[in-house]
């Protein structure tokens, strides 16, 4: 994650919103939905979600972050810096080539990460940018 652009406070803000999706209360979930919709309009949401996918201890939060990332990839990918795109691509490759990371993740988290990888590949391979 590019520390120059994304602060720890912003990551914590996203994490708190994502955690609110796990609360069994429709009012809290509705509020979290509105808060996240606003944040997902910003292309910098992708690197933040990417960081959360690989660093948050809660598998539900990691999986939701991966799903949201996948949903926003097409609309935000071209608006990211080359550095951010390369960081995401490298992180995904490092993830799938690390047996330890694969063993320490839940199936639904792995599935969501592989879906992100597939979406990135679908965008990058035809353009020969991977």
mmCIF file with all atom_site columns, C-alpha atoms in Angstrom:
data_model
loop_
_atom_site.group_PDB
_atom_site.id
_atom_site.type_symbol
_atom_site.label_atom_id
_atom_site.label_alt_id
_atom_site.label_comp_id
_atom_site.label_asym_id
_atom_site.label_entity_id
_atom_site.label_seq_id
_atom_site.pdbx_PDB_ins_code
_atom_site.Cartn_x
_atom_site.Cartn_y
_atom_site.Cartn_z
_atom_site.occupancy
_atom_site.B_iso_or_equiv
_atom_site.pdbx_formal_charge
_atom_site.auth_seq_id
_atom_site.auth_comp_id
_atom_site.auth_asym_id
_atom_site.auth_atom_id
_atom_site.pdbx_PDB_model_num
ATOM 1   C CA . UNK A 1 1   ? 0.000   0.000   0.000   1.00 0.00 ? 1   UNK A CA 1
ATOM 2   C CA . UNK A 1 2   ? 1.338   3.372   -0.927  1.00 0.00 ? 2   UNK A CA 1
ATOM 3   C CA . UNK A 1 3   ? 1.809   5.126   2.421   1.00 0.00 ? 3   UNK A CA 1
ATOM 4   C CA . UNK A 1 4   ? 2.280   8.455   0.682   1.00 0.00 ? 4   UNK A CA 1
ATOM 5   C CA . UNK A 1 5   ? -1.335  8.537   -0.425  1.00 0.00 ? 5   UNK A CA 1
ATOM 6   C CA . UNK A 1 6   ? -3.243  6.379   2.056   1.00 0.00 ? 6   UNK A CA 1
ATOM 7   C CA . UNK A 1 7   ? -3.060  6.976   5.781   1.00 0.00 ? 7   UNK A CA 1
ATOM 8   C CA . UNK A 1 8   ? -3.624  4.470   8.534   1.00 0.00 ? 8   UNK A CA 1
ATOM 9   C CA . UNK A 1 9   ? -6.603  6.541   9.691   1.00 0.00 ? 9   UNK A CA 1
ATOM 10  C CA . UNK A 1 10  ? -8.325  6.093   6.326   1.00 0.00 ? 10  UNK A CA 1
ATOM 11  C CA . UNK A 1 11  ? -7.712  2.337   6.427   1.00 0.00 ? 11  UNK A CA 1
ATOM 12  C CA . UNK A 1 12  ? -9.186  2.186   9.939   1.00 0.00 ? 12  UNK A CA 1
ATOM 13  C CA . UNK A 1 13  ? -12.214 4.141   8.705   1.00 0.00 ? 13  UNK A CA 1
ATOM 14  C CA . UNK A 1 14  ? -12.816 1.615   5.911   1.00 0.00 ? 14  UNK A CA 1
ATOM 15  C CA . UNK A 1 15  ? -12.287 -1.284  8.315   1.00 0.00 ? 15  UNK A CA 1
ATOM 16  C CA . UNK A 1 16  ? -14.867 0.117   10.734  1.00 0.00 ? 16  UNK A CA 1
ATOM 17  C CA . UNK A 1 17  ? -17.407 0.491   7.939   1.00 0.00 ? 17  UNK A CA 1
ATOM 18  C CA . UNK A 1 18  ? -16.731 -3.025  6.684   1.00 0.00 ? 18  UNK A CA 1
ATOM 19  C CA . UNK A 1 19  ? -17.110 -4.394  10.219  1.00 0.00 ? 19  UNK A CA 1
ATOM 20  C CA . UNK A 1 20  ? -20.511 -2.709  10.430  1.00 0.00 ? 20  UNK A CA 1
ATOM 21  C CA . UNK A 1 21  ? -21.682 -4.957  7.582   1.00 0.00 ? 21  UNK A CA 1
ATOM 22  C CA . UNK A 1 22  ? -21.204 -7.915  9.940   1.00 0.00 ? 22  UNK A CA 1
ATOM 23  C CA . UNK A 1 23  ? -23.484 -6.466  12.626  1.00 0.00 ? 23  UNK A CA 1
ATOM 24  C CA . UNK A 1 24  ? -26.915 -8.140  12.712  1.00 0.00 ? 24  UNK A CA 1
ATOM 25  C CA . UNK A 1 25  ? -28.777 -4.830  12.609  1.00 0.00 ? 25  UNK A CA 1
ATOM 26  C CA . UNK A 1 26  ? -30.380 -3.527  9.418   1.00 0.00 ? 26  UNK A CA 1
ATOM 27  C CA . UNK A 1 27  ? -30.042 0.119   10.455  1.00 0.00 ? 27  UNK A CA 1
ATOM 28  C CA . UNK A 1 28  ? -26.286 -0.265  11.007  1.00 0.00 ? 28  UNK A CA 1
ATOM 29  C CA . UNK A 1 29  ? -25.946 -2.139  7.700   1.00 0.00 ? 29  UNK A CA 1
ATOM 30  C CA . UNK A 1 30  ? -27.889 0.574   5.830   1.00 0.00 ? 30  UNK A CA 1
ATOM 31  C CA . UNK A 1 31  ? -25.651 3.256   7.315   1.00 0.00 ? 31  UNK A CA 1
ATOM 32  C CA . UNK A 1 32  ? -22.559 1.245   6.391   1.00 0.00 ? 32  UNK A CA 1
ATOM 33  C CA . UNK A 1 33  ? -23.889 0.844   2.855   1.00 0.00 ? 33  UNK A CA 1
ATOM 34  C CA . UNK A 1 34  ? -24.328 4.589   2.428   1.00 0.00 ? 34  UNK A CA 1
ATOM 35  C CA . UNK A 1 35  ? -20.916 5.334   3.912   1.00 0.00 ? 35  UNK A CA 1
ATOM 36  C CA . UNK A 1 36  ? -19.210 2.772   1.686   1.00 0.00 ? 36  UNK A CA 1
ATOM 37  C CA . UNK A 1 37  ? -21.023 3.944   -1.474  1.00 0.00 ? 37  UNK A CA 1
ATOM 38  C CA . UNK A 1 38  ? -19.531 7.391   -0.974  1.00 0.00 ? 38  UNK A CA 1
ATOM 39  C CA . UNK A 1 39  ? -16.029 6.049   -0.420  1.00 0.00 ? 39  UNK A CA 1
ATOM 40  C CA . UNK A 1 40  ? -16.188 3.667   -3.377  1.00 0.00 ? 40  UNK A CA 1
ATOM 41  C CA . UNK A 1 41  ? -16.585 6.622   -5.746  1.00 0.00 ? 41  UNK A CA 1
ATOM 42  C CA . UNK A 1 42  ? -12.889 7.387   -5.169  1.00 0.00 ? 42  UNK A CA 1
ATOM 43  C CA . UNK A 1 43  ? -10.367 5.306   -7.184  1.00 0.00 ? 43  UNK A CA 1
ATOM 44  C CA . UNK A 1 44  ? -8.116  5.230   -4.104  1.00 0.00 ? 44  UNK A CA 1
ATOM 45  C CA . UNK A 1 45  ? -10.665 2.888   -2.559  1.00 0.00 ? 45  UNK A CA 1
ATOM 46  C CA . UNK A 1 46  ? -9.026  0.040   -4.545  1.00 0.00 ? 46  UNK A CA 1
ATOM 47  C CA . UNK A 1 47  ? -5.604  0.190   -2.845  1.00 0.00 ? 47  UNK A CA 1
ATOM 48  C CA . UNK A 1 48  ? -7.302  0.608   0.542   1.00 0.00 ? 48  UNK A CA 1
ATOM 49  C CA . UNK A 1 49  ? -9.529  -2.423  -0.009  1.00 0.00 ? 49  UNK A CA 1
ATOM 50  C CA . UNK A 1 50  ? -6.536  -4.352  -1.351  1.00 0.00 ? 50  UNK A CA 1
ATOM 51  C CA . UNK A 1 51  ? -4.613  -3.638  1.838   1.00 0.00 ? 51  UNK A CA 1
ATOM 52  C CA . UNK A 1 52  ? -7.555  -4.753  3.986   1.00 0.00 ? 52  UNK A CA 1
ATOM 53  C CA . UNK A 1 53  ? -7.962  -7.988  1.993   1.00 0.00 ? 53  UNK A CA 1
ATOM 54  C CA . UNK A 1 54  ? -4.454  -9.074  2.954   1.00 0.00 ? 54  UNK A CA 1
ATOM 55  C CA . UNK A 1 55  ? -4.077  -7.584  6.444   1.00 0.00 ? 55  UNK A CA 1
ATOM 56  C CA . UNK A 1 56  ? -7.345  -7.591  8.368   1.00 0.00 ? 56  UNK A CA 1
ATOM 57  C CA . UNK A 1 57  ? -7.722  -10.415 10.908  1.00 0.00 ? 57  UNK A CA 1
ATOM 58  C CA . UNK A 1 58  ? -11.462 -10.933 10.282  1.00 0.00 ? 58  UNK A CA 1
ATOM 59  C CA . UNK A 1 59  ? -12.140 -13.192 7.272   1.00 0.00 ? 59  UNK A CA 1
ATOM 60  C CA . UNK A 1 60  ? -15.609 -11.662 6.772   1.00 0.00 ? 60  UNK A CA 1
ATOM 61  C CA . UNK A 1 61  ? -14.050 -8.205  6.414   1.00 0.00 ? 61  UNK A CA 1
ATOM 62  C CA . UNK A 1 62  ? -11.344 -9.525  4.067   1.00 0.00 ? 62  UNK A CA 1
ATOM 63  C CA . UNK A 1 63  ? -13.903 -11.260 1.877   1.00 0.00 ? 63  UNK A CA 1
ATOM 64  C CA . UNK A 1 64  ? -16.192 -8.227  1.690   1.00 0.00 ? 64  UNK A CA 1
ATOM 65  C CA . UNK A 1 65  ? -13.219 -5.994  0.854   1.00 0.00 ? 65  UNK A CA 1
ATOM 66  C CA . UNK A 1 66  ? -12.286 -8.364  -2.005  1.00 0.00 ? 66  UNK A CA 1
ATOM 67  C CA . UNK A 1 67  ? -15.857 -8.416  -3.324  1.00 0.00 ? 67  UNK A CA 1
ATOM 68  C CA . UNK A 1 68  ? -16.093 -4.612  -3.282  1.00 0.00 ? 68  UNK A CA 1
ATOM 69  C CA . UNK A 1 69  ? -12.705 -4.357  -4.916  1.00 0.00 ? 69  UNK A CA 1
ATOM 70  C CA . UNK A 1 70  ? -13.784 -6.703  -7.709  1.00 0.00 ? 70  UNK A CA 1
ATOM 71  C CA . UNK A 1 71  ? -16.965 -4.703  -8.270  1.00 0.00 ? 71  UNK A CA 1
ATOM 72  C CA . UNK A 1 72  ? -15.047 -1.432  -8.635  1.00 0.00 ? 72  UNK A CA 1
ATOM 73  C CA . UNK A 1 73  ? -12.043 -2.665  -10.637 1.00 0.00 ? 73  UNK A CA 1
ATOM 74  C CA . UNK A 1 74  ? -13.354 -1.846  -14.098 1.00 0.00 ? 74  UNK A CA 1
ATOM 75  C CA . UNK A 1 75  ? -14.512 1.671   -13.250 1.00 0.00 ? 75  UNK A CA 1
ATOM 76  C CA . UNK A 1 76  ? -11.391 2.634   -11.268 1.00 0.00 ? 76  UNK A CA 1
ATOM 77  C CA . UNK A 1 77  ? -8.503  0.656   -12.762 1.00 0.00 ? 77  UNK A CA 1
ATOM 78  C CA . UNK A 1 78  ? -7.561  3.164   -15.477 1.00 0.00 ? 78  UNK A CA 1
ATOM 79  C CA . UNK A 1 79  ? -7.739  6.031   -12.977 1.00 0.00 ? 79  UNK A CA 1
ATOM 80  C CA . UNK A 1 80  ? -5.111  4.488   -10.674 1.00 0.00 ? 80  UNK A CA 1
ATOM 81  C CA . UNK A 1 81  ? -1.453  5.390   -10.971 1.00 0.00 ? 81  UNK A CA 1
ATOM 82  C CA . UNK A 1 82  ? 0.858   2.893   -12.654 1.00 0.00 ? 82  UNK A CA 1
ATOM 83  C CA . UNK A 1 83  ? 2.449   2.319   -9.271  1.00 0.00 ? 83  UNK A CA 1
ATOM 84  C CA . UNK A 1 84  ? -0.852  1.439   -7.608  1.00 0.00 ? 84  UNK A CA 1
ATOM 85  C CA . UNK A 1 85  ? -1.820  -0.901  -10.451 1.00 0.00 ? 85  UNK A CA 1
ATOM 86  C CA . UNK A 1 86  ? 1.588   -2.613  -10.317 1.00 0.00 ? 86  UNK A CA 1
ATOM 87  C CA . UNK A 1 87  ? 1.364   -2.941  -6.548  1.00 0.00 ? 87  UNK A CA 1
ATOM 88  C CA . UNK A 1 88  ? -2.005  -4.666  -6.849  1.00 0.00 ? 88  UNK A CA 1
ATOM 89  C CA . UNK A 1 89  ? -0.832  -6.979  -9.648  1.00 0.00 ? 89  UNK A CA 1
ATOM 90  C CA . UNK A 1 90  ? 2.349   -7.892  -7.760  1.00 0.00 ? 90  UNK A CA 1
ATOM 91  C CA . UNK A 1 91  ? 0.444   -8.466  -4.531  1.00 0.00 ? 91  UNK A CA 1
ATOM 92  C CA . UNK A 1 92  ? -2.013  -10.795 -6.238  1.00 0.00 ? 92  UNK A CA 1
ATOM 93  C CA . UNK A 1 93  ? 0.783   -12.805 -7.857  1.00 0.00 ? 93  UNK A CA 1
ATOM 94  C CA . UNK A 1 94  ? 2.678   -13.005 -4.561  1.00 0.00 ? 94  UNK A CA 1
ATOM 95  C CA . UNK A 1 95  ? -0.478  -14.183 -2.851  1.00 0.00 ? 95  UNK A CA 1
ATOM 96  C CA . UNK A 1 96  ? -1.240  -17.041 -5.200  1.00 0.00 ? 96  UNK A CA 1
ATOM 97  C CA . UNK A 1 97  ? 2.401   -18.156 -5.201  1.00 0.00 ? 97  UNK A CA 1
ATOM 98  C CA . UNK A 1 98  ? 2.617   -18.333 -1.390  1.00 0.00 ? 98  UNK A CA 1
ATOM 99  C CA . UNK A 1 99  ? 1.394   -21.658 0.069   1.00 0.00 ? 99  UNK A CA 1
ATOM 100 C CA . UNK A 1 100 ? 1.489   -20.178 3.582   1.00 0.00 ? 100 UNK A CA 1
ATOM 101 C CA . UNK A 1 101 ? -0.920  -17.382 2.635   1.00 0.00 ? 101 UNK A CA 1
ATOM 102 C CA . UNK A 1 102 ? -3.156  -19.822 0.824   1.00 0.00 ? 102 UNK A CA 1
ATOM 103 C CA . UNK A 1 103 ? -3.292  -22.163 3.841   1.00 0.00 ? 103 UNK A CA 1
ATOM 104 C CA . UNK A 1 104 ? -4.128  -19.354 6.276   1.00 0.00 ? 104 UNK A CA 1
ATOM 105 C CA . UNK A 1 105 ? -7.225  -18.061 4.465   1.00 0.00 ? 105 UNK A CA 1
ATOM 106 C CA . UNK A 1 106 ? -10.818 -19.235 4.428   1.00 0.00 ? 106 UNK A CA 1
ATOM 107 C CA . UNK A 1 107 ? -12.249 -20.677 1.239   1.00 0.00 ? 107 UNK A CA 1
ATOM 108 C CA . UNK A 1 108 ? -14.631 -17.777 0.623   1.00 0.00 ? 108 UNK A CA 1
ATOM 109 C CA . UNK A 1 109 ? -11.795 -15.269 1.063   1.00 0.00 ? 109 UNK A CA 1
ATOM 110 C CA . UNK A 1 110 ? -9.643  -17.239 -1.375  1.00 0.00 ? 110 UNK A CA 1
ATOM 111 C CA . UNK A 1 111 ? -12.495 -17.422 -3.871  1.00 0.00 ? 111 UNK A CA 1
ATOM 112 C CA . UNK A 1 112 ? -13.024 -13.670 -3.709  1.00 0.00 ? 112 UNK A CA 1
ATOM 113 C CA . UNK A 1 113 ? -9.296  -12.968 -4.125  1.00 0.00 ? 113 UNK A CA 1
ATOM 114 C CA . UNK A 1 114 ? -9.098  -15.287 -7.137  1.00 0.00 ? 114 UNK A CA 1
ATOM 115 C CA . UNK A 1 115 ? -12.085 -13.452 -8.647  1.00 0.00 ? 115 UNK A CA 1
ATOM 116 C CA . UNK A 1 116 ? -10.184 -10.162 -8.234  1.00 0.00 ? 116 UNK A CA 1
ATOM 117 C CA . UNK A 1 117 ? -7.138  -11.748 -9.853  1.00 0.00 ? 117 UNK A CA 1
ATOM 118 C CA . UNK A 1 118 ? -9.261  -12.976 -12.760 1.00 0.00 ? 118 UNK A CA 1
ATOM 119 C CA . UNK A 1 119 ? -10.774 -9.539  -13.286 1.00 0.00 ? 119 UNK A CA 1
ATOM 120 C CA . UNK A 1 120 ? -7.350  -7.862  -13.240 1.00 0.00 ? 120 UNK A CA 1
ATOM 121 C CA . UNK A 1 121 ? -6.045  -10.461 -15.677 1.00 0.00 ? 121 UNK A CA 1
ATOM 122 C CA . UNK A 1 122 ? -9.027  -9.961  -17.967 1.00 0.00 ? 122 UNK A CA 1
ATOM 123 C CA . UNK A 1 123 ? -8.240  -6.244  -18.153 1.00 0.00 ? 123 UNK A CA 1
ATOM 124 C CA . UNK A 1 124 ? -4.438  -6.447  -18.314 1.00 0.00 ? 124 UNK A CA 1
ATOM 125 C CA . UNK A 1 125 ? -3.649  -9.451  -20.483 1.00 0.00 ? 125 UNK A CA 1
ATOM 126 C CA . UNK A 1 126 ? -5.391  -8.258  -23.685 1.00 0.00 ? 126 UNK A CA 1
ATOM 127 C CA . UNK A 1 127 ? -3.619  -4.910  -23.332 1.00 0.00 ? 127 UNK A CA 1
ATOM 128 C CA . UNK A 1 128 ? -0.350  -6.765  -22.646 1.00 0.00 ? 128 UNK A CA 1
ATOM 129 C CA . UNK A 1 129 ? 0.119   -4.740  -19.484 1.00 0.00 ? 129 UNK A CA 1
ATOM 130 C CA . UNK A 1 130 ? 0.908   -7.675  -17.215 1.00 0.00 ? 130 UNK A CA 1
#
